[in-house]
Amino acid sequence: MNKLPFIVALLTAHAALGQVGYRSVQNNQPVKKAYDSTVNVENIKCQFDPASMIGQEFYFAQRSPYFKGYAKQDTTFKDFFSDKQTSLQGVAGNPAKEASRSGPSISYAGIPIAKIKLPAATAKKTNDVLSNLYKPIYIQHSSYSGEAVTPYSALENRTFTVTGWEILKEEDNLCQTQVTLKDADGEKVQWKIYGRRESGIAVFTKGYLEKLKQTWVNKPVYFIEESFAPSSFYNPLDKQTLGYVQGSKWQCTELTFLFDENFFGKLHLILRNDAQKEIAVQIDDRGSLDKQLSLFYIWSEERYLAVKQKEKAEQEAALAKEEADKKQLQKDIKAYRESMIKQFGTANGNIIADGKVKMGMNQNMCEAAWGYPSDRVKTQVGAHVIETWFYYPAGSWLKFQDGKLIQIKE
């Protein structure tokens, strides 16, 4: 069998393959920036570099004890998965319980948090349940069904460190992220964030809270000076409606979670003026119907001084322009007067430059003094040509006979 054609074909193919290369196309995807602590968890979409989220700390806030309609039951979740498996034990008539507990008055990152009593969550079951949820409890829905869930009390007032940050899906209006958190005992939790504000959860990054404190606390604050500023606002500290004085100066004394009838305490800045009046300014104005002030209506001292410096510069520029315009006007008037004197002589030129006319002036002089008329009416009276110039809307007129001014109506 002649193998020569086969060998030639193989060598040809190998040579052709050797001529095929690889080339990279430039990646036009924007470079993700590092997390800068300017936004909180619900606004961390896909715009930040996942690597910059590693080491961040998540703090789950306390619920308000004053929430209207509080049903003495824990908020529960089914999307916090632990790296440990928990066996939930209990028998009929002796159900497993999450103990009721009271937390002492504490603070987080220097932010005071009020005392709150956490209600019990019960479970009724006849068999043990294995669960991969974080700190699970078992809830009996009926005689035949139930489920394991993570109670919010297992997260409440606790800090978790981010050890993993994976973007699962990224589209124009959607960002799905899987976060790995580690608690103080080293237990890891996986939590999927779906790019929206999670219902029943109040979580903050430590960096965000620290950034707020660095920006505002123990620093002067000013009410904005804008046309859209409110005329009054509601102060939740004394439940009074107060007048909003633009440009008024306050001192920010603290950043605090303020408990009210909402499910969670809301972050507020506490401001105090020279009269020792205290008001609360909320960080997040979503869901507020009582006309509270938010960060949108206050300026830091840096911003206030920048605005004032800009206003001063604009005023100085306007004054400089006004002065320059005056000087230019004086030059123009002088040049115009000289032009009229040169054209009509000293006596008539000065009169015309002052915008006046006198009997006997010709039409050129009058036009130079009063300007072109709105209307002209010419008639023949015997041997004389009578022409009248009308100036509207002033109602003034000039009458000429044979080109010379004979009558003036000012």
Coordinates of C-alpha atoms in Angstrom, one line a residue:
M1 CA 0.0 0.0 0.0
N2 CA 1.4 3.4 -1.0
K3 CA 1.4 5.6 2.2
L4 CA 3.0 8.6 0.5
P5 CA -0.2 10.5 -0.3
F6 CA -1.4 10.0 3.3
I7 CA 1.9 11.3 4.7
V8 CA 1.9 14.3 2.4
A9 CA -1.7 15.1 3.4
L10 CA -0.8 14.8 7.1
L11 CA 2.2 17.1 6.7
T12 CA 0.2 19.6 4.8
A13 CA -2.5 19.7 7.5
H14 CA 0.1 20.1 10.2
A15 CA 1.7 23.0 8.3
A16 CA -1.7 24.6 7.8
L17 CA -2.5 24.2 11.5
G18 CA 0.8 25.8 12.4
Q19 CA -0.3 28.9 10.5
V20 CA -3.5 29.3 12.7
G21 CA -2.9 31.6 15.7
Y22 CA -4.8 33.1 18.6
R23 CA -5.6 36.7 19.2
S24 CA -7.3 38.5 22.2
V25 CA -10.0 41.1 21.6
Q26 CA -9.9 44.1 23.9
N27 CA -12.2 43.8 26.9
N28 CA -14.5 46.8 27.0
Q29 CA -16.0 45.9 30.3
P30 CA -15.6 48.8 32.8
V31 CA -13.2 48.2 35.7
K32 CA -15.1 47.7 39.0
K33 CA -14.1 50.2 41.7
A34 CA -13.3 49.2 45.2
Y35 CA -16.0 49.5 47.9
D36 CA -15.7 53.0 49.4
S37 CA -18.3 52.7 52.2
T38 CA -20.5 55.5 50.7
V39 CA -23.5 53.1 50.3
N40 CA -25.1 50.5 52.5
V41 CA -25.8 46.9 51.8
E42 CA -29.0 47.3 49.8
N43 CA -27.3 49.7 47.4
I44 CA -24.2 47.5 46.9
K45 CA -25.1 46.1 43.4
C46 CA -22.5 44.8 41.0
Q47 CA -20.6 48.1 40.7
F48 CA -17.9 47.2 43.2
D49 CA -15.0 44.8 42.9
P50 CA -15.9 41.6 44.8
A51 CA -12.3 41.4 46.2
S52 CA -12.9 44.8 48.0
M53 CA -15.8 43.3 49.9
I54 CA -13.7 40.6 51.6
G55 CA -13.1 41.6 55.2
Q56 CA -16.1 44.0 55.4
E57 CA -18.3 43.5 58.4
F58 CA -22.1 43.2 58.3
Y59 CA -24.1 44.3 61.3
F60 CA -27.7 43.1 61.7
A61 CA -29.6 45.8 63.6
Q62 CA -32.2 45.4 66.4
R63 CA -35.9 45.5 65.9
S64 CA -38.0 48.3 67.5
P65 CA -39.9 47.3 70.6
Y66 CA -42.5 50.0 69.7
F67 CA -43.5 48.5 66.4
K68 CA -47.3 48.6 66.0
G69 CA -48.8 45.2 65.5
Y70 CA -45.8 43.3 66.9
A71 CA -47.1 39.8 67.0
K72 CA -44.6 38.4 69.6
Q73 CA -43.1 36.1 67.0
D74 CA -39.7 36.2 65.3
T75 CA -39.2 37.2 61.7
T76 CA -37.9 34.1 60.0
F77 CA -35.8 33.3 56.9
K78 CA -34.9 30.3 54.7
D79 CA -31.9 31.6 52.8
F80 CA -29.2 31.7 55.4
F81 CA -27.2 28.5 55.0
S82 CA -24.6 27.4 57.4
D83 CA -21.6 25.2 56.8
K84 CA -22.7 23.1 59.8
Q85 CA -25.7 20.8 60.1
T86 CA -28.0 21.2 63.1
S87 CA -30.2 18.6 64.6
L88 CA -33.4 20.0 66.0
Q89 CA -34.7 17.8 68.8
G90 CA -38.1 17.7 70.4
V91 CA -41.0 15.5 71.3
A92 CA -44.8 16.0 71.3
G93 CA -45.9 17.8 74.5
N94 CA -42.3 19.1 75.1
P95 CA -41.6 21.3 72.0
A96 CA -38.2 22.8 71.2
K97 CA -38.0 26.4 72.0
E98 CA -35.8 29.3 71.3
A99 CA -35.4 30.9 74.7
S100 CA -36.7 34.3 75.4
R101 CA -33.9 36.6 76.3
S102 CA -33.3 40.3 77.1
G103 CA -30.3 42.1 75.7
P104 CA -28.5 44.7 77.9
S105 CA -28.2 48.3 76.7
I106 CA -25.2 48.2 74.4
S107 CA -23.6 50.1 71.5
Y108 CA -22.2 49.1 68.2
A109 CA -19.3 51.1 66.6
G110 CA -20.1 53.9 69.1
I111 CA -23.8 53.9 68.1
P112 CA -26.1 53.5 71.1
I113 CA -28.8 50.8 70.8
A114 CA -31.7 50.5 73.2
K115 CA -32.6 47.5 75.2
I116 CA -35.1 45.1 73.6
K117 CA -36.8 41.9 74.7
L118 CA -36.8 39.1 72.1
P119 CA -39.9 36.9 72.1
A120 CA -39.8 33.2 72.0
A121 CA -40.3 31.1 68.9
T122 CA -41.7 27.6 69.5
A123 CA -41.6 24.3 67.6
K124 CA -43.9 21.3 68.0
K125 CA -42.8 18.1 66.3
T126 CA -42.4 14.4 67.0
N127 CA -39.2 13.7 65.1
D128 CA -35.7 15.2 65.0
V129 CA -35.0 17.5 62.0
L130 CA -31.6 18.0 60.4
S131 CA -31.1 21.5 58.9
N132 CA -28.3 23.3 57.1
L133 CA -29.8 26.7 58.0
Y134 CA -28.0 29.1 60.3
K135 CA -29.1 28.8 64.0
P136 CA -32.4 27.1 63.0
I137 CA -35.6 26.6 64.9
Y138 CA -38.5 24.3 63.9
I139 CA -41.9 25.9 63.3
Q140 CA -44.9 23.6 63.4
H141 CA -47.5 24.8 60.8
S142 CA -50.0 22.1 61.5
S143 CA -50.3 18.6 62.9
Y144 CA -48.6 17.2 59.8
S145 CA -46.3 19.9 58.5
G146 CA -43.6 22.2 59.7
E147 CA -40.2 23.6 58.6
A148 CA -36.8 24.7 59.9
V149 CA -36.1 28.4 59.6
T150 CA -33.5 30.9 60.7
P151 CA -35.0 33.4 63.2
Y152 CA -34.0 37.0 62.9
S153 CA -33.0 36.9 66.5
A154 CA -30.1 34.6 65.5
L155 CA -28.8 37.5 63.4
E156 CA -30.0 40.5 65.5
N157 CA -27.4 42.7 67.0
R158 CA -24.6 40.5 65.7
T159 CA -21.6 41.2 63.5
F160 CA -20.4 39.0 60.6
T161 CA -17.3 39.2 58.6
V162 CA -17.4 38.8 54.8
T163 CA -15.2 36.0 53.6
G164 CA -16.7 35.5 50.2
W165 CA -18.4 37.6 47.6
E166 CA -19.6 36.0 44.3
I167 CA -21.6 37.7 41.6
L168 CA -24.1 35.1 40.4
K169 CA -25.9 37.2 37.8
E170 CA -25.3 40.7 36.4
E171 CA -27.7 42.5 34.1
D172 CA -28.7 46.1 33.5
N173 CA -31.3 46.2 36.3
L174 CA -30.4 43.1 38.2
C175 CA -27.5 42.0 40.4
Q176 CA -27.6 38.6 42.3
T177 CA -24.8 38.1 44.8
Q178 CA -23.9 35.2 47.0
V179 CA -22.2 36.4 50.2
T180 CA -20.3 34.2 52.6
L181 CA -20.3 35.5 56.2
K182 CA -18.4 34.3 59.3
D183 CA -19.8 34.8 62.8
A184 CA -17.7 35.4 65.9
D185 CA -17.5 31.7 66.6
G186 CA -16.1 30.9 63.1
E187 CA -19.4 29.4 61.7
K188 CA -19.9 30.4 58.1
V189 CA -23.1 31.4 56.5
Q190 CA -24.1 31.8 52.8
W191 CA -26.6 34.4 52.0
K192 CA -28.0 35.3 48.5
I193 CA -28.7 38.9 48.0
Y194 CA -31.0 39.5 45.0
G195 CA -30.3 43.2 44.3
R196 CA -33.3 44.6 46.2
R197 CA -34.0 45.7 49.7
E198 CA -34.6 42.6 51.7
S199 CA -37.9 42.5 53.6
G200 CA -37.6 42.0 57.4
I201 CA -33.8 42.6 57.4
A202 CA -31.8 45.7 58.6
V203 CA -28.1 45.2 57.8
F204 CA -25.3 47.7 57.7
T205 CA -21.6 47.5 56.8
K206 CA -19.3 48.7 59.5
G207 CA -17.5 50.8 56.9
Y208 CA -20.8 52.6 56.0
L209 CA -21.5 53.4 59.6
E210 CA -17.9 54.6 60.2
K211 CA -18.1 56.8 57.1
L212 CA -21.3 58.4 58.4
K213 CA -19.6 59.1 61.7
Q214 CA -16.5 60.5 60.2
T215 CA -18.5 62.8 57.9
W216 CA -21.0 64.2 60.4
V217 CA -20.5 63.5 64.1
N218 CA -18.9 66.3 66.2
K219 CA -19.0 68.6 63.2
P220 CA -21.0 71.7 62.3
V221 CA -24.0 71.2 60.1
Y222 CA -26.0 73.8 58.1
F223 CA -29.6 73.8 56.7
I224 CA -29.4 74.1 52.9
E225 CA -30.1 77.4 51.2
E226 CA -32.1 76.3 48.2
S227 CA -35.4 77.3 46.6
F228 CA -36.7 73.7 47.2
A229 CA -35.9 73.7 50.9
P230 CA -39.0 73.0 53.1
S231 CA -40.6 75.7 55.1
S232 CA -41.1 73.4 58.1
F233 CA -40.2 69.8 59.2
Y234 CA -41.3 67.2 61.7
N235 CA -38.9 66.5 64.7
P236 CA -39.5 62.9 66.0
L237 CA -37.6 63.7 69.2
D238 CA -40.4 66.0 70.5
K239 CA -43.0 65.2 67.9
Q240 CA -43.3 68.9 67.0
T241 CA -43.3 70.6 63.6
L242 CA -40.6 73.2 63.5
G243 CA -39.7 76.1 61.1
Y244 CA -36.9 75.4 58.7
V245 CA -34.4 78.3 58.7
Q246 CA -32.2 78.2 55.7
G247 CA -28.5 78.6 56.5
S248 CA -29.0 78.0 60.3
K249 CA -26.1 76.3 62.0
W250 CA -26.2 73.1 64.1
Q251 CA -23.8 70.8 65.7
C252 CA -24.0 67.0 65.0
T253 CA -23.6 65.3 68.4
E254 CA -24.3 61.6 67.5
L255 CA -25.3 58.9 65.0
T256 CA -28.0 56.7 66.5
F257 CA -30.7 54.1 65.8
L258 CA -33.9 55.8 66.7
F259 CA -36.7 53.4 67.7
D260 CA -40.2 54.4 66.8
E261 CA -43.3 52.5 65.5
N262 CA -41.4 51.1 62.5
F263 CA -40.2 47.5 62.5
F264 CA -36.6 48.5 62.8
G265 CA -34.9 51.5 64.4
K266 CA -33.8 54.0 61.7
L267 CA -30.4 55.6 61.6
H268 CA -30.5 59.3 62.5
L269 CA -28.1 62.1 63.1
I270 CA -28.8 64.1 66.2
L271 CA -28.3 67.9 65.8
R272 CA -28.2 70.6 68.4
N273 CA -28.2 74.3 68.0
D274 CA -26.9 77.1 70.3
A275 CA -30.2 77.1 72.2
Q276 CA -29.6 73.4 73.0
K277 CA -32.6 72.4 70.8
E278 CA -32.2 68.8 69.6
I279 CA -33.6 67.5 66.3
A280 CA -33.2 64.2 64.5
V281 CA -32.3 63.9 60.8
Q282 CA -32.8 60.5 59.2
I283 CA -30.2 59.0 57.0
D284 CA -32.6 57.2 54.7
D285 CA -35.8 59.1 53.7
R286 CA -37.5 56.2 52.0
G287 CA -40.9 55.4 53.5
S288 CA -41.1 58.6 55.5
L289 CA -44.5 60.3 55.3
D290 CA -44.1 62.7 58.3
K291 CA -41.9 65.3 56.6
Q292 CA -38.8 64.4 58.6
L293 CA -35.5 66.0 57.5
S294 CA -33.1 63.8 55.7
L295 CA -29.4 64.2 54.6
F296 CA -30.8 65.8 51.4
Y297 CA -31.6 69.0 53.4
I298 CA -28.4 69.5 55.4
W299 CA -24.9 70.5 54.3
S300 CA -21.6 69.7 56.0
E301 CA -19.5 72.6 56.9
E302 CA -17.2 71.9 54.0
R303 CA -20.1 72.0 51.5
Y304 CA -21.6 75.1 53.2
L305 CA -18.2 77.0 53.0
A306 CA -17.8 75.9 49.4
V307 CA -21.3 77.3 48.6
K308 CA -20.5 80.5 50.3
Q309 CA -17.2 80.8 48.6
K310 CA -18.9 80.2 45.2
E311 CA -21.5 82.9 46.1
K312 CA -18.8 85.3 47.1
A313 CA -16.8 84.7 43.9
E314 CA -20.0 85.2 41.8
Q315 CA -20.8 88.4 43.6
E316 CA -17.2 89.7 43.2
A317 CA -17.4 88.7 39.5
A318 CA -20.7 90.5 39.1
L319 CA -19.4 93.7 40.8
A320 CA -16.2 93.5 38.6
K321 CA -18.4 93.2 35.5
E322 CA -20.6 96.0 36.6
E323 CA -17.6 98.3 37.2
A324 CA -16.1 97.3 33.9
D325 CA -19.5 98.0 32.2
K326 CA -19.6 101.4 33.8
K327 CA -16.1 102.3 32.6
Q328 CA -16.9 101.0 29.1
L329 CA -20.2 103.0 29.1
Q330 CA -18.3 106.2 30.1
K331 CA -15.8 105.6 27.3
D332 CA -18.6 105.0 24.8
I333 CA -20.4 108.2 25.9
K334 CA -17.3 110.2 25.6
A335 CA -16.5 108.7 22.2
Y336 CA -20.1 109.4 21.1
R337 CA -20.0 113.0 22.3
E338 CA -16.7 113.6 20.5
S339 CA -18.3 112.2 17.4
M340 CA -21.3 114.5 17.6
I341 CA -19.1 117.5 18.2
K342 CA -17.0 116.6 15.3
Q343 CA -20.0 116.2 13.1
F344 CA -22.3 119.0 14.2
G345 CA -20.0 121.5 16.1
T346 CA -19.4 122.1 19.8
A347 CA -22.8 123.7 20.7
N348 CA -25.1 121.4 18.8
G349 CA -22.9 118.3 19.3
N350 CA -23.1 118.6 23.1
I351 CA -26.9 119.1 23.0
I352 CA -27.3 116.0 20.7
A353 CA -25.0 113.9 22.9
D354 CA -27.3 114.6 25.8
G355 CA -30.3 113.3 23.7
K356 CA -31.9 116.7 23.3
V357 CA -33.0 118.8 20.3
K358 CA -33.6 122.6 19.8
M359 CA -35.5 124.7 17.3
G360 CA -33.8 125.2 14.0
M361 CA -32.0 121.8 14.0
N362 CA -32.1 119.9 10.8
Q363 CA -33.4 116.4 10.5
N364 CA -30.0 114.7 10.6
M365 CA -29.3 116.4 14.0
C366 CA -32.7 115.4 15.4
E367 CA -32.3 111.8 14.2
A368 CA -28.9 111.7 15.9
A369 CA -30.4 113.0 19.1
W370 CA -33.8 111.1 19.3
G371 CA -33.2 108.2 16.9
Y372 CA -35.2 107.1 13.9
P373 CA -38.9 107.9 14.3
S374 CA -41.7 105.3 14.5
D375 CA -43.6 107.0 11.8
R376 CA -43.3 110.0 9.4
V377 CA -46.1 112.1 7.9
K378 CA -45.2 114.6 5.1
T379 CA -47.6 117.2 3.7
Q380 CA -47.3 120.2 1.4
V381 CA -48.7 123.5 2.7
G382 CA -48.4 126.2 0.1
A383 CA -44.7 126.5 -0.8
H384 CA -43.6 124.7 2.3
V385 CA -43.0 121.0 3.0
I386 CA -44.3 120.1 6.5
E387 CA -43.0 116.8 8.0
T388 CA -44.0 115.3 11.3
W389 CA -42.0 112.5 13.1
F390 CA -43.8 110.4 15.6
Y391 CA -42.2 108.4 18.4
Y392 CA -44.2 105.5 19.9
P393 CA -45.1 104.6 22.6
A394 CA -43.9 107.8 24.3
G395 CA -46.3 109.9 22.2
S396 CA -43.6 112.4 21.4
W397 CA -43.3 114.1 18.0
L398 CA -41.2 116.6 16.1
K399 CA -42.5 118.9 13.3
F400 CA -40.2 120.2 10.5
Q401 CA -40.8 122.9 7.9
D402 CA -38.6 122.6 4.9
G403 CA -36.2 120.4 6.9
K404 CA -35.9 122.7 9.9
L405 CA -37.4 121.9 13.4
I406 CA -40.2 124.3 14.2
Q407 CA -42.2 122.4 16.9
I408 CA -41.4 119.9 19.7
K409 CA -43.8 117.7 21.6
E410 CA -42.0 115.7 24.4

